[in-house]
mmCIF file of C-alpha atoms in Angstrom:
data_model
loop_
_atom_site.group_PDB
_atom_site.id
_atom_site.type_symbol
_atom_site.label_atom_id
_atom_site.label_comp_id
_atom_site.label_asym_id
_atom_site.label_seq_id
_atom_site.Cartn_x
_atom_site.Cartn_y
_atom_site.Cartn_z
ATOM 1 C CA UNK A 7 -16.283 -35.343 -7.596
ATOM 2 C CA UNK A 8 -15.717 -31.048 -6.640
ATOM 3 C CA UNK A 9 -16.717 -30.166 -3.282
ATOM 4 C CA UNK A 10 -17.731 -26.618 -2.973
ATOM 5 C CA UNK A 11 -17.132 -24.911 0.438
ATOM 6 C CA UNK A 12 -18.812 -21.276 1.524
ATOM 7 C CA UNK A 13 -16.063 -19.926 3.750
ATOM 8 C CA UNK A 14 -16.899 -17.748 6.652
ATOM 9 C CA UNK A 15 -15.638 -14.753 4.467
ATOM 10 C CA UNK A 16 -17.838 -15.371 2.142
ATOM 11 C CA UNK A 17 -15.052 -16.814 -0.637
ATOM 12 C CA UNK A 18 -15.273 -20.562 -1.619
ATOM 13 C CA UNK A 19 -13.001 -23.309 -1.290
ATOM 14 C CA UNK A 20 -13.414 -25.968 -3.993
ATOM 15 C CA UNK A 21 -11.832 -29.289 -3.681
ATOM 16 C CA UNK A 22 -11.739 -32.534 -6.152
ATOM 17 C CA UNK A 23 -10.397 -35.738 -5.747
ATOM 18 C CA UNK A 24 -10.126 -37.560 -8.690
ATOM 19 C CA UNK A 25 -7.996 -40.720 -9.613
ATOM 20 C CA UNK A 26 -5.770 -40.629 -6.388
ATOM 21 C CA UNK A 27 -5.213 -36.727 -7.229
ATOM 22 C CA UNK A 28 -6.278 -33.841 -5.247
ATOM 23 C CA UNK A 29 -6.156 -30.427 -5.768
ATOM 24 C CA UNK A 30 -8.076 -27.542 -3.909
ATOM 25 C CA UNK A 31 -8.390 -23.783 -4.554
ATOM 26 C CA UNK A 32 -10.172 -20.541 -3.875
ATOM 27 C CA UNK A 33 -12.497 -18.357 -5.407
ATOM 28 C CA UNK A 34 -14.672 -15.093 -5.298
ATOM 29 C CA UNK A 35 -17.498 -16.382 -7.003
ATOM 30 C CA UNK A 36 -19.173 -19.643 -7.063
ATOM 31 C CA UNK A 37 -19.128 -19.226 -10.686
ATOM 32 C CA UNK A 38 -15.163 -19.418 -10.909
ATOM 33 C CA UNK A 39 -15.048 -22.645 -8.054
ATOM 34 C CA UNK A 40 -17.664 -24.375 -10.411
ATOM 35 C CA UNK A 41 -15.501 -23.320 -13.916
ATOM 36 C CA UNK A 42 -12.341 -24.180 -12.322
ATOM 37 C CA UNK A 43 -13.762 -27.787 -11.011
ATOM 38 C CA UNK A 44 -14.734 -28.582 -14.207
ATOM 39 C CA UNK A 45 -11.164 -27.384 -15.887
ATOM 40 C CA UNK A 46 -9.248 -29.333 -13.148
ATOM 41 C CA UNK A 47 -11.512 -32.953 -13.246
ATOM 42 C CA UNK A 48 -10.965 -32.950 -16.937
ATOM 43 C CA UNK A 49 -6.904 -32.081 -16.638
ATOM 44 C CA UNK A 50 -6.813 -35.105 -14.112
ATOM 45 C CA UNK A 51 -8.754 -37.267 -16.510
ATOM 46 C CA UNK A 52 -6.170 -36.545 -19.726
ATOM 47 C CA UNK A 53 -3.079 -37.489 -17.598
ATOM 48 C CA UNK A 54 -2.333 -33.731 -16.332
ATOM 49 C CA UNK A 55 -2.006 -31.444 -13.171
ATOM 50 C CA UNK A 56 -4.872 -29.150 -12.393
ATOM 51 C CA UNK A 57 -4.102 -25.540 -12.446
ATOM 52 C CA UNK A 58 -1.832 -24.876 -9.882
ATOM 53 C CA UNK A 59 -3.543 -21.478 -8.640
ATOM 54 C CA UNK A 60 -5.757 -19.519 -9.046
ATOM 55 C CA UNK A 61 -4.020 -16.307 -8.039
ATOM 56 C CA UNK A 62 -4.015 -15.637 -11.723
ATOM 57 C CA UNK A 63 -7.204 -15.245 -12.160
ATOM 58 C CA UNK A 64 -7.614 -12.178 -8.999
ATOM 59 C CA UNK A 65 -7.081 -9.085 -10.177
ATOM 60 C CA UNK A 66 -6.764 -6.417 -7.388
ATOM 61 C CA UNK A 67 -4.797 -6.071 -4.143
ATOM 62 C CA UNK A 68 -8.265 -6.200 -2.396
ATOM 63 C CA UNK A 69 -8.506 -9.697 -4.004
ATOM 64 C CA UNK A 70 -5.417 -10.958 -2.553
ATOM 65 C CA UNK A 71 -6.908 -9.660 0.779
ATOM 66 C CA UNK A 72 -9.876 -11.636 0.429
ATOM 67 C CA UNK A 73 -7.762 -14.311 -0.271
ATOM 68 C CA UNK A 74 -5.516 -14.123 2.877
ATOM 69 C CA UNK A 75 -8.853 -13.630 5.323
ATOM 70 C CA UNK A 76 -10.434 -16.729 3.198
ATOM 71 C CA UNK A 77 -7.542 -18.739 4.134
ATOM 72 C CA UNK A 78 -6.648 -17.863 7.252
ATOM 73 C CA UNK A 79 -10.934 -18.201 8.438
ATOM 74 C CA UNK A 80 -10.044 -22.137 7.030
ATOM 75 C CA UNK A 81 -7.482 -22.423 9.528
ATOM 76 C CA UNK A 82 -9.421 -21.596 12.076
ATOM 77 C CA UNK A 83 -7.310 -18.317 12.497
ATOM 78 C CA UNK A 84 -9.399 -15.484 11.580
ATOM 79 C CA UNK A 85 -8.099 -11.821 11.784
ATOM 80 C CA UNK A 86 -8.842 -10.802 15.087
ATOM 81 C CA UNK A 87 -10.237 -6.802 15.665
ATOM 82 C CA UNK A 88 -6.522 -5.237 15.221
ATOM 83 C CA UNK A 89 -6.179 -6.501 12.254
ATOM 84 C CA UNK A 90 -9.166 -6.440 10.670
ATOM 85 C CA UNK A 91 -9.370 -2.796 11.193
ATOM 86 C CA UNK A 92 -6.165 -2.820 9.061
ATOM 87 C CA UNK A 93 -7.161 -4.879 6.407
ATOM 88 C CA UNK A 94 -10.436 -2.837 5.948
ATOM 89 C CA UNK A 95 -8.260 0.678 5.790
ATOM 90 C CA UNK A 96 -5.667 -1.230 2.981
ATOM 91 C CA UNK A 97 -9.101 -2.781 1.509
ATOM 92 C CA UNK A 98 -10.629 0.944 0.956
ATOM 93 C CA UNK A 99 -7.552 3.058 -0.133
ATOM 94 C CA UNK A 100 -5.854 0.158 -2.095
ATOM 95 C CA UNK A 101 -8.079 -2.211 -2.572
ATOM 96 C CA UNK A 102 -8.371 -1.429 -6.439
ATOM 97 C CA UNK A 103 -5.214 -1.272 -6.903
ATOM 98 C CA UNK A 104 -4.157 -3.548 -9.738
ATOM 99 C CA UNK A 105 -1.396 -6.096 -8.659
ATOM 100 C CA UNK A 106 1.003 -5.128 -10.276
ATOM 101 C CA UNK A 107 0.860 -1.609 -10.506
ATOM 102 C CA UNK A 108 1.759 -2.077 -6.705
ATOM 103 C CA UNK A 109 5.362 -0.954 -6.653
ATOM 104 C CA UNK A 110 7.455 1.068 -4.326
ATOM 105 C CA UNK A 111 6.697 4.706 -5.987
ATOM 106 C CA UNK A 112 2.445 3.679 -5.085
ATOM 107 C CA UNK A 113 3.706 2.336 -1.360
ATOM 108 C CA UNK A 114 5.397 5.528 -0.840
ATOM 109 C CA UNK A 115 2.920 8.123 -2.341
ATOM 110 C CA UNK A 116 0.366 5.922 0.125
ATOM 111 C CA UNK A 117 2.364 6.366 2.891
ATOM 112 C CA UNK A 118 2.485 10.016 2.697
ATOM 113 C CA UNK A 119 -0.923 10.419 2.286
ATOM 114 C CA UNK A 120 -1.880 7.830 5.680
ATOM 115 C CA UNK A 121 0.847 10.791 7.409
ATOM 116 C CA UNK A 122 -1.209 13.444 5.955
ATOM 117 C CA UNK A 123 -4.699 11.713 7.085
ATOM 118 C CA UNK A 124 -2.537 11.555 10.750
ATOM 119 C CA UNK A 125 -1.484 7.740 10.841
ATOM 120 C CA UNK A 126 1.552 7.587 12.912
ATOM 121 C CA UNK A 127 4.941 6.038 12.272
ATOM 122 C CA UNK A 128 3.990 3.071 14.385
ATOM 123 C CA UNK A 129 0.768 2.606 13.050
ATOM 124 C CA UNK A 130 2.131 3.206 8.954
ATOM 125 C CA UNK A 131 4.941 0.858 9.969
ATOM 126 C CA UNK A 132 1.937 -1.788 10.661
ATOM 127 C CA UNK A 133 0.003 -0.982 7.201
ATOM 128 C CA UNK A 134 3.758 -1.712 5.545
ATOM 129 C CA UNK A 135 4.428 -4.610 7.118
ATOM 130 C CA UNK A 136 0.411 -6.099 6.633
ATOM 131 C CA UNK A 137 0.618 -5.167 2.640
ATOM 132 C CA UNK A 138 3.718 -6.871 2.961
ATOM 133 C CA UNK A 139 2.182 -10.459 4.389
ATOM 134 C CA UNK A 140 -0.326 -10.112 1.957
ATOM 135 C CA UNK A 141 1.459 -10.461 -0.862
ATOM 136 C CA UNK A 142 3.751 -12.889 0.834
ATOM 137 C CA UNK A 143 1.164 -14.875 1.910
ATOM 138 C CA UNK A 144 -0.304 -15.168 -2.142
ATOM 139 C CA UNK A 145 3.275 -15.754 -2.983
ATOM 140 C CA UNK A 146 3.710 -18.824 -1.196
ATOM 141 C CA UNK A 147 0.576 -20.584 -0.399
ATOM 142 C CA UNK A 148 -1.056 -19.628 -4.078
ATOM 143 C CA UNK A 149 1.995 -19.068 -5.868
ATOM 144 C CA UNK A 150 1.998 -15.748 -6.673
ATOM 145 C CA UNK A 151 4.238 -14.519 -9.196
ATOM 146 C CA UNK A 152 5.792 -11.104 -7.668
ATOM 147 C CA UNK A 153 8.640 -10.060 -5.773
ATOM 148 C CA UNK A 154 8.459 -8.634 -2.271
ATOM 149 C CA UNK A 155 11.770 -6.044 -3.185
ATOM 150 C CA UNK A 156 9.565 -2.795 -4.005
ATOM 151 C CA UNK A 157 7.681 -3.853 -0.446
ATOM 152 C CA UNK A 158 11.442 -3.666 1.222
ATOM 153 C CA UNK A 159 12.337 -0.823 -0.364
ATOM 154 C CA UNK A 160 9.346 1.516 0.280
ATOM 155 C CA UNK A 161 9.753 0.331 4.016
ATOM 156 C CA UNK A 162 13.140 1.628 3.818
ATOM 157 C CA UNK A 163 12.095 4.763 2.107
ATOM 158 C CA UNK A 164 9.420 6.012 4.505
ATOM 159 C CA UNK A 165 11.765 5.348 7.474
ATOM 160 C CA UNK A 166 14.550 7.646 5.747
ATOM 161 C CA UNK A 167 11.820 9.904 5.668
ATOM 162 C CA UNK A 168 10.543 9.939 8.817
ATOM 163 C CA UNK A 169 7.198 8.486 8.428
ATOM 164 C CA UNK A 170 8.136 4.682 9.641
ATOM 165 C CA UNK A 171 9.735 4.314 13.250
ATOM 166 C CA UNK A 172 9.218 3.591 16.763
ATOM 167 C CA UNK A 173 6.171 5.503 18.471
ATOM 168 C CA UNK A 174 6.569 7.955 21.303
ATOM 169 C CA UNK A 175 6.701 6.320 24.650
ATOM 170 C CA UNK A 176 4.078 7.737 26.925
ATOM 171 C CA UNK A 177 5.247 8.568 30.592
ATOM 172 C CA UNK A 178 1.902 10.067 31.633
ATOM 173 C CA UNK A 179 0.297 8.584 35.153
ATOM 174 C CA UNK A 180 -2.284 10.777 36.843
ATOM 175 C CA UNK A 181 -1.767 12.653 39.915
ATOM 176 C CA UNK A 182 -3.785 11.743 43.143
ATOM 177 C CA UNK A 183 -6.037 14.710 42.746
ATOM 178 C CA UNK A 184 -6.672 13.705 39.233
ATOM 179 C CA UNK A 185 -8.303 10.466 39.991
ATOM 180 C CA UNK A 186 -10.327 11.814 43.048
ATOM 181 C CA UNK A 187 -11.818 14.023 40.554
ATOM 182 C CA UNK A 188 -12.612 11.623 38.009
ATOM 183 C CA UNK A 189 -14.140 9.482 41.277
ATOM 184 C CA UNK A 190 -16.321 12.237 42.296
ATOM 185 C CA UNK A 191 -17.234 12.909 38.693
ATOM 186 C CA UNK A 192 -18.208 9.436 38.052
ATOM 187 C CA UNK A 193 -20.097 9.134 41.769
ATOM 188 C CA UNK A 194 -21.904 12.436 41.092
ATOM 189 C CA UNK A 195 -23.150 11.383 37.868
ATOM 190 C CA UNK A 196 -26.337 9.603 38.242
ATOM 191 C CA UNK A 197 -27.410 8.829 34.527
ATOM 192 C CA UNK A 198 -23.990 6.914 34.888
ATOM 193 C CA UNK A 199 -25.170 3.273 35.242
ATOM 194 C CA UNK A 200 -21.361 1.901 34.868
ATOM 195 C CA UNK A 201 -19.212 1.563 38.189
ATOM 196 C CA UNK A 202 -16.849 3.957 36.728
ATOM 197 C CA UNK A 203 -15.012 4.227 40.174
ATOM 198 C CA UNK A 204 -14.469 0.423 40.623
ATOM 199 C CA UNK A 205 -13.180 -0.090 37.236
ATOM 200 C CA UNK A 206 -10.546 2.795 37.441
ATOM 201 C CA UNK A 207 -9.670 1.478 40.766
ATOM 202 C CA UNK A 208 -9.669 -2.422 39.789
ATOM 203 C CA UNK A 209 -7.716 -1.167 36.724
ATOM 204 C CA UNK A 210 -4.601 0.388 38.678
ATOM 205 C CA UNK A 211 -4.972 -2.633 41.512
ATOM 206 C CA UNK A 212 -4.219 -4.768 39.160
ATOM 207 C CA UNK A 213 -2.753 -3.373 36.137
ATOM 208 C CA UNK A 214 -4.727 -4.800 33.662
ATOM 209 C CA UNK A 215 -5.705 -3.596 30.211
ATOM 210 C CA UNK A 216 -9.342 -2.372 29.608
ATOM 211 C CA UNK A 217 -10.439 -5.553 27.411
ATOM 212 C CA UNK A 218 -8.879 -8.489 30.043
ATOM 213 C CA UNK A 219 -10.986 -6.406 32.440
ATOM 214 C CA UNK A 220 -14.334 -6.536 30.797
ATOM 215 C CA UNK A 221 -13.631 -10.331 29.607
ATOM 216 C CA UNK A 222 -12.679 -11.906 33.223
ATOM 217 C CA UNK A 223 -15.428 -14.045 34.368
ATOM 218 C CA UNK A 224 -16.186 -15.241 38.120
ATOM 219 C CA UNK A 225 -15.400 -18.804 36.901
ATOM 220 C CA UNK A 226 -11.830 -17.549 36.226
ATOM 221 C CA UNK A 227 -11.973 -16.719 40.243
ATOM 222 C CA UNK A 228 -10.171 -18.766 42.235
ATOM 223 C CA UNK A 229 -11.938 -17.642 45.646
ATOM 224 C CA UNK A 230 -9.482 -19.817 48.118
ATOM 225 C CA UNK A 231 -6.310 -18.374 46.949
ATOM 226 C CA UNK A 232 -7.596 -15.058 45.668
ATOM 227 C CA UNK A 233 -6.236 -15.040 42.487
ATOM 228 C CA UNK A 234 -7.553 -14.535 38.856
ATOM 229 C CA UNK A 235 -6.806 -16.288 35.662
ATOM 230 C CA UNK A 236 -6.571 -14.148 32.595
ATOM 231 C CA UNK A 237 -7.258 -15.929 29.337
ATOM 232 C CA UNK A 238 -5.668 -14.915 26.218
ATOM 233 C CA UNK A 239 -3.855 -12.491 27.154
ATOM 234 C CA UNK A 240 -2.310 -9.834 24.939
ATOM 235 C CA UNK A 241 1.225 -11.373 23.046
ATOM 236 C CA UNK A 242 3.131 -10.000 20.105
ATOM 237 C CA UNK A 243 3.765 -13.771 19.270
ATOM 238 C CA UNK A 244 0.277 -16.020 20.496
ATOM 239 C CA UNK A 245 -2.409 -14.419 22.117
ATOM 240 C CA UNK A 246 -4.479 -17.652 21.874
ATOM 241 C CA UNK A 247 -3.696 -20.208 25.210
ATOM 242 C CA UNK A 248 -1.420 -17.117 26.396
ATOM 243 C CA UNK A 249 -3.521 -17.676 30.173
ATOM 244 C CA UNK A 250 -1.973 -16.225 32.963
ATOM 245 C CA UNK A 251 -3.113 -16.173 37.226
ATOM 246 C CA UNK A 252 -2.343 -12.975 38.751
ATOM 247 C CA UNK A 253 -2.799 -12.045 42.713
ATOM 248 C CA UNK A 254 -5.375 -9.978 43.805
ATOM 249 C CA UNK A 255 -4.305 -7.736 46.145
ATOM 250 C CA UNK A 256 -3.801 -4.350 47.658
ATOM 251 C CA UNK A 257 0.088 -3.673 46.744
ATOM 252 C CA UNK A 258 -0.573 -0.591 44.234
ATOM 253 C CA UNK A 259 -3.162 1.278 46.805
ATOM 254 C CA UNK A 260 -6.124 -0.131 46.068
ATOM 255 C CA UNK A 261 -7.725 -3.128 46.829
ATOM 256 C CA UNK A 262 -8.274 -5.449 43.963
ATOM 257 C CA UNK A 263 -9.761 -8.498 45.944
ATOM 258 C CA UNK A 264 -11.906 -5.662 47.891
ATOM 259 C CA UNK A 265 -13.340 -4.651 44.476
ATOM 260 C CA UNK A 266 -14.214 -7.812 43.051
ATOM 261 C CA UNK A 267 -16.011 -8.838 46.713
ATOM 262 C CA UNK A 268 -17.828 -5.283 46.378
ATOM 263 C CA UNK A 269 -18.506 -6.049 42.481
ATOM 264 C CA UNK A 270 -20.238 -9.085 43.452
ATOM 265 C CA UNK A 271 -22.267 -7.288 45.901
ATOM 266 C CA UNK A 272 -23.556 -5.091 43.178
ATOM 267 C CA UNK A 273 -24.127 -7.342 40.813
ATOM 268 C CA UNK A 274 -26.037 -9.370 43.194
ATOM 269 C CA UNK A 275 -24.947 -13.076 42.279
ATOM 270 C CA UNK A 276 -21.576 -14.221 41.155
ATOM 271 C CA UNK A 277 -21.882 -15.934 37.524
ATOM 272 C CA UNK A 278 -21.455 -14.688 33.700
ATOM 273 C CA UNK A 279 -18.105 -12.026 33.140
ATOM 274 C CA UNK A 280 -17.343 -10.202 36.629
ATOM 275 C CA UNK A 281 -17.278 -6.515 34.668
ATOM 276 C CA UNK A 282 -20.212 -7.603 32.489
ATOM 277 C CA UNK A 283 -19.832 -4.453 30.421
ATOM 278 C CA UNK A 284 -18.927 -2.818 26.789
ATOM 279 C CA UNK A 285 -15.080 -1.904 26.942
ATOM 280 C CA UNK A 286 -15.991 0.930 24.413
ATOM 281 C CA UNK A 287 -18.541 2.105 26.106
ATOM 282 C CA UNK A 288 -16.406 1.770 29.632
ATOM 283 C CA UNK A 289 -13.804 4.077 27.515
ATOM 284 C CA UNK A 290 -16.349 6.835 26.310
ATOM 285 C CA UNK A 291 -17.637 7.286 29.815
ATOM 286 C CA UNK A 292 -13.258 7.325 31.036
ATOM 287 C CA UNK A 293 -12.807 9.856 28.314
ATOM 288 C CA UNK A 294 -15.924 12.543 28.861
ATOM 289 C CA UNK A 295 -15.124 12.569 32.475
ATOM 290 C CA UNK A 296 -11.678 13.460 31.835
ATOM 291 C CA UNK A 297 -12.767 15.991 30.044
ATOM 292 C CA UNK A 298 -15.542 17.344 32.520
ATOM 293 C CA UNK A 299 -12.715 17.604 35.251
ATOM 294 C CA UNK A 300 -9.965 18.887 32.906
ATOM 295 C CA UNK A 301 -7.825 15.933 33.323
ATOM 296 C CA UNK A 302 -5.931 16.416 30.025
ATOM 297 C CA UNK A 303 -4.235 14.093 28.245
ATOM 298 C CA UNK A 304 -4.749 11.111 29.888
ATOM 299 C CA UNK A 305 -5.693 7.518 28.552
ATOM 300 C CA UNK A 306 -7.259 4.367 30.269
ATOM 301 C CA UNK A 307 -4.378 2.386 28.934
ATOM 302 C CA UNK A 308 -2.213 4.981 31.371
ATOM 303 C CA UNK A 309 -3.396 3.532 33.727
ATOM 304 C CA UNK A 310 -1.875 0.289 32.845
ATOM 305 C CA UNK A 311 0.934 2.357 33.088
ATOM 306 C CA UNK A 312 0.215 3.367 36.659
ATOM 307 C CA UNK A 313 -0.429 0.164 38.373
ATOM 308 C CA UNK A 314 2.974 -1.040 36.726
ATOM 309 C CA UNK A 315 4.714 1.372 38.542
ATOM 310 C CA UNK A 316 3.205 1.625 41.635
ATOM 311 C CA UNK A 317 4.401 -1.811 41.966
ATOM 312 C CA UNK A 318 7.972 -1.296 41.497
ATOM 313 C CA UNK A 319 7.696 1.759 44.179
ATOM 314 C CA UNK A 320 6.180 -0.743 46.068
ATOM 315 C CA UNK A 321 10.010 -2.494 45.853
ATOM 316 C CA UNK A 322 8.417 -5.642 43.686
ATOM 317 C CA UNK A 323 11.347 -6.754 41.563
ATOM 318 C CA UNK A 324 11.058 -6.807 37.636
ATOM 319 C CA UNK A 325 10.683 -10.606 37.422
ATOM 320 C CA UNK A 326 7.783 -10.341 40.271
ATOM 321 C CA UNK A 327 6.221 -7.065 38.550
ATOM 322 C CA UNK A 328 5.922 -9.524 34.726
ATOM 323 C CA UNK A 329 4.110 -11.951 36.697
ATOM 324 C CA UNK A 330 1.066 -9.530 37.187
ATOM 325 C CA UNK A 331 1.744 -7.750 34.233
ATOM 326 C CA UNK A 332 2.278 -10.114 31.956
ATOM 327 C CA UNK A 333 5.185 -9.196 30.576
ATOM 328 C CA UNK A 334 7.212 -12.057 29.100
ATOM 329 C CA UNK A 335 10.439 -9.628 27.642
ATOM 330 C CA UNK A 336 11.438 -7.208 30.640
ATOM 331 C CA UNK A 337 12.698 -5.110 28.209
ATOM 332 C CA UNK A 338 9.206 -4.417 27.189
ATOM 333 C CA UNK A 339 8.247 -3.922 31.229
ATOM 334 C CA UNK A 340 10.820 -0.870 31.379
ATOM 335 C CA UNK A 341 8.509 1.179 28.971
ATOM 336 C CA UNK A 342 5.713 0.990 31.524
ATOM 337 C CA UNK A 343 7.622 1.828 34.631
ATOM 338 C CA UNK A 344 7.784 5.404 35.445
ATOM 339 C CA UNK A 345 8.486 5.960 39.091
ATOM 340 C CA UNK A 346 8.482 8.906 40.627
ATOM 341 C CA UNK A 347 11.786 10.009 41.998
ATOM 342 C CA UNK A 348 10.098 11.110 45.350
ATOM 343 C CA UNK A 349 8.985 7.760 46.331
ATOM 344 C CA UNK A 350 13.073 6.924 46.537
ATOM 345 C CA UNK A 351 12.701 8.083 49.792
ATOM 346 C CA UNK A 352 10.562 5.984 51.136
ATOM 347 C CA UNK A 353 12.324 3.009 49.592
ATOM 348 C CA UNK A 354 15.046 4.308 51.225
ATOM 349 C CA UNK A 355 13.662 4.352 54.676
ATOM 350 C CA UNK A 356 12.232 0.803 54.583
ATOM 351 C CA UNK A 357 15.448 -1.058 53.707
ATOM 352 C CA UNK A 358 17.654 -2.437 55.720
ATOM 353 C CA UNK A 359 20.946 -0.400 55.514
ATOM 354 C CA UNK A 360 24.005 -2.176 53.596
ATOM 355 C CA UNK A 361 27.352 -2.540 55.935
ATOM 356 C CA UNK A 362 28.549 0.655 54.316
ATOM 357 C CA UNK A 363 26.152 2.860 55.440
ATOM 358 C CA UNK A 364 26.497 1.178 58.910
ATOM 359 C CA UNK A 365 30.282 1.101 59.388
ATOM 360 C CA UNK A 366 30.107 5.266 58.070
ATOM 361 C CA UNK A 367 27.502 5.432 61.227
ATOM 362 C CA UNK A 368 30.359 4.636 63.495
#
């Protein structure tokens, strides 16, 4: 007997078990699951395999993508936002695309025309590599008859040409006057119903991205030891279970533990998320008062950035700076440090001098 399954994506899964077989594939349309059944039932009753996929049967690139999202929604694995957003761009500029008119002249003519719409090499690199694991992923979980060479190749061509590489590392912290002006901008403003100033502050205390900050609830508080537990935190490899604890305290110039105590004054009890706010709407609010001010240039991921290196100037070492950050390859750490080359003498003054410097004293 079929079972028919509605997946969260709105495909269906049908499965049959029939005479110690079983067999189970995806469809579109109800209509196909139920045809399909039926085809596969009476293949198991004559003494043969059911059809081994139904890949043949989708017709356009935005069918495989339904496909992967279908699948990966049954694993309990669903695109998160990142990704979705690229799967909906590939979905509306490729999506009718027939299979196998997807070759590497189409990848290339497409990624010239993301450069022309302003897509960077970074982000065109991603759409590459994401048409890539779709087809991949058709090839072998549905057995999908097509070779990922013109995929290679049109990755290779678009780097020779300049439109596939690594993105521009940002270097830009804001200046001291800078963020007293966005602080007086956001304390002046009185339609602003956000605590602007806390969150900028609570941002650089503890160098945490925008998202974490606006997800972190007062359970994740551990009060006695003052230290917060982030959950799921950003990683290029498994975001989900990636928890980390991080200190809260007053290293980078401003007072994280002081924040979260004055947060929970404001707030007026001490349950639910501590920031219990929209991280968009957190950003729009960052971004017009930049503006206002004519702070130019300047992004609340910088100051990410920021906090980062106000700890090494603070003389944390690399392997102590990760464990706030979150950084797991210190390679990736040096891209956020930026230190400014006039805090060297301060560092200076506070050590201890080395035997050197003492025996040239003499």
């Amino acid at each position: 007997m079929a079972s028919i399954t509605k997946l969260p994506s709105g495909a269906y899964r049908v499965q049959i078990r029939r005479k110690g077989r079983y067999a189970s594939e995806t469809f579109l349309r109800r209509d196909d699951a139920h045809r399909w059944a039926r085809q596969a039932e009476t293949r198991v009753d004559q003494g043969l395999a059911p059809n081994k996929s139904s890949v043949s049967r989708l017709q356009t690139f935005g069918d495989l993508i339904d496909l992967h999202i279908a699948d990966m929604c049954e694993v309990g694995k669903p695109p998160r936002r990142s990704k979705a957003a690229t799967l909906t761009t590939l979905k509306r500029d490729l999506g009718k695309e027939r299979i196998g008119h997807l070759d590497r002249q189409k990848l290339i003519d497409y990624g010239k025309m993301r450069a022309d719409q302003g897509a960077g090499p970074v982000t065109l690199g991603i759409d590459i590599g994401v048409i890539k694991m779709i087809i991949t992923h058709a090839a072998a979980v549905h057995g999908l008859d097509i070779s990922p060479e013109p995929f290679d190749l049109a990755r290779v061509a678009l780097k020779r040409l300049g439109l596939i590489g690594k993105g521009t590392e940002r270097d830009r912290r804001p200046t001291t006057d800078e963020l007293n002006r966005l602080f007086r901008c956001f304390d002046d403003n009185e339609r602003l119903t956000l605590p602007m100033t806390r969150i900028v502050k609570f941002a650089v205390a503890t160098a945490m991205r925008l998202d974490e900050i606006c997800r972190v609830e007062w359970t994740d508080l551990d009060v006695d030891r003052r230290m917060l537990m982030i959950r799921d935190r950003k990683d290029p490899r498994n975001k989900t279970g990636n928890d980390q604890r991080i200190p809260l305290f007053a290293a980078t110039g401003f007072d994280a533990w002081a924040l979260v105590t004055e947060q929970a004054k404001e707030l007026g009890h001490a349950r639910g998320r501590i920031f219990p706010y929209n991280s968009r709407s957190v950003g729009t609010a960052f971004r017009r008062a930049c503006v206002e001010v004519s702070v130019k240039d300047l992004h609340f991921h910088d100051l990410r950035h920021e906090g980062t290196s106000r700890l090494f100037e603070a003389g944390f070492a690399i392997e102590q700076v990760s464990l706030v950050t979150g950084h797991k390859d210190w390679k990736m750490l040096r891209r956020y440090t930026h230190i400014r080359p006039e805090t060297l003498h301060w560092l200076a003054a506070s050590r201890a001098p080395s035997p050197l410097e003492t025996r040239a004293a003499e």
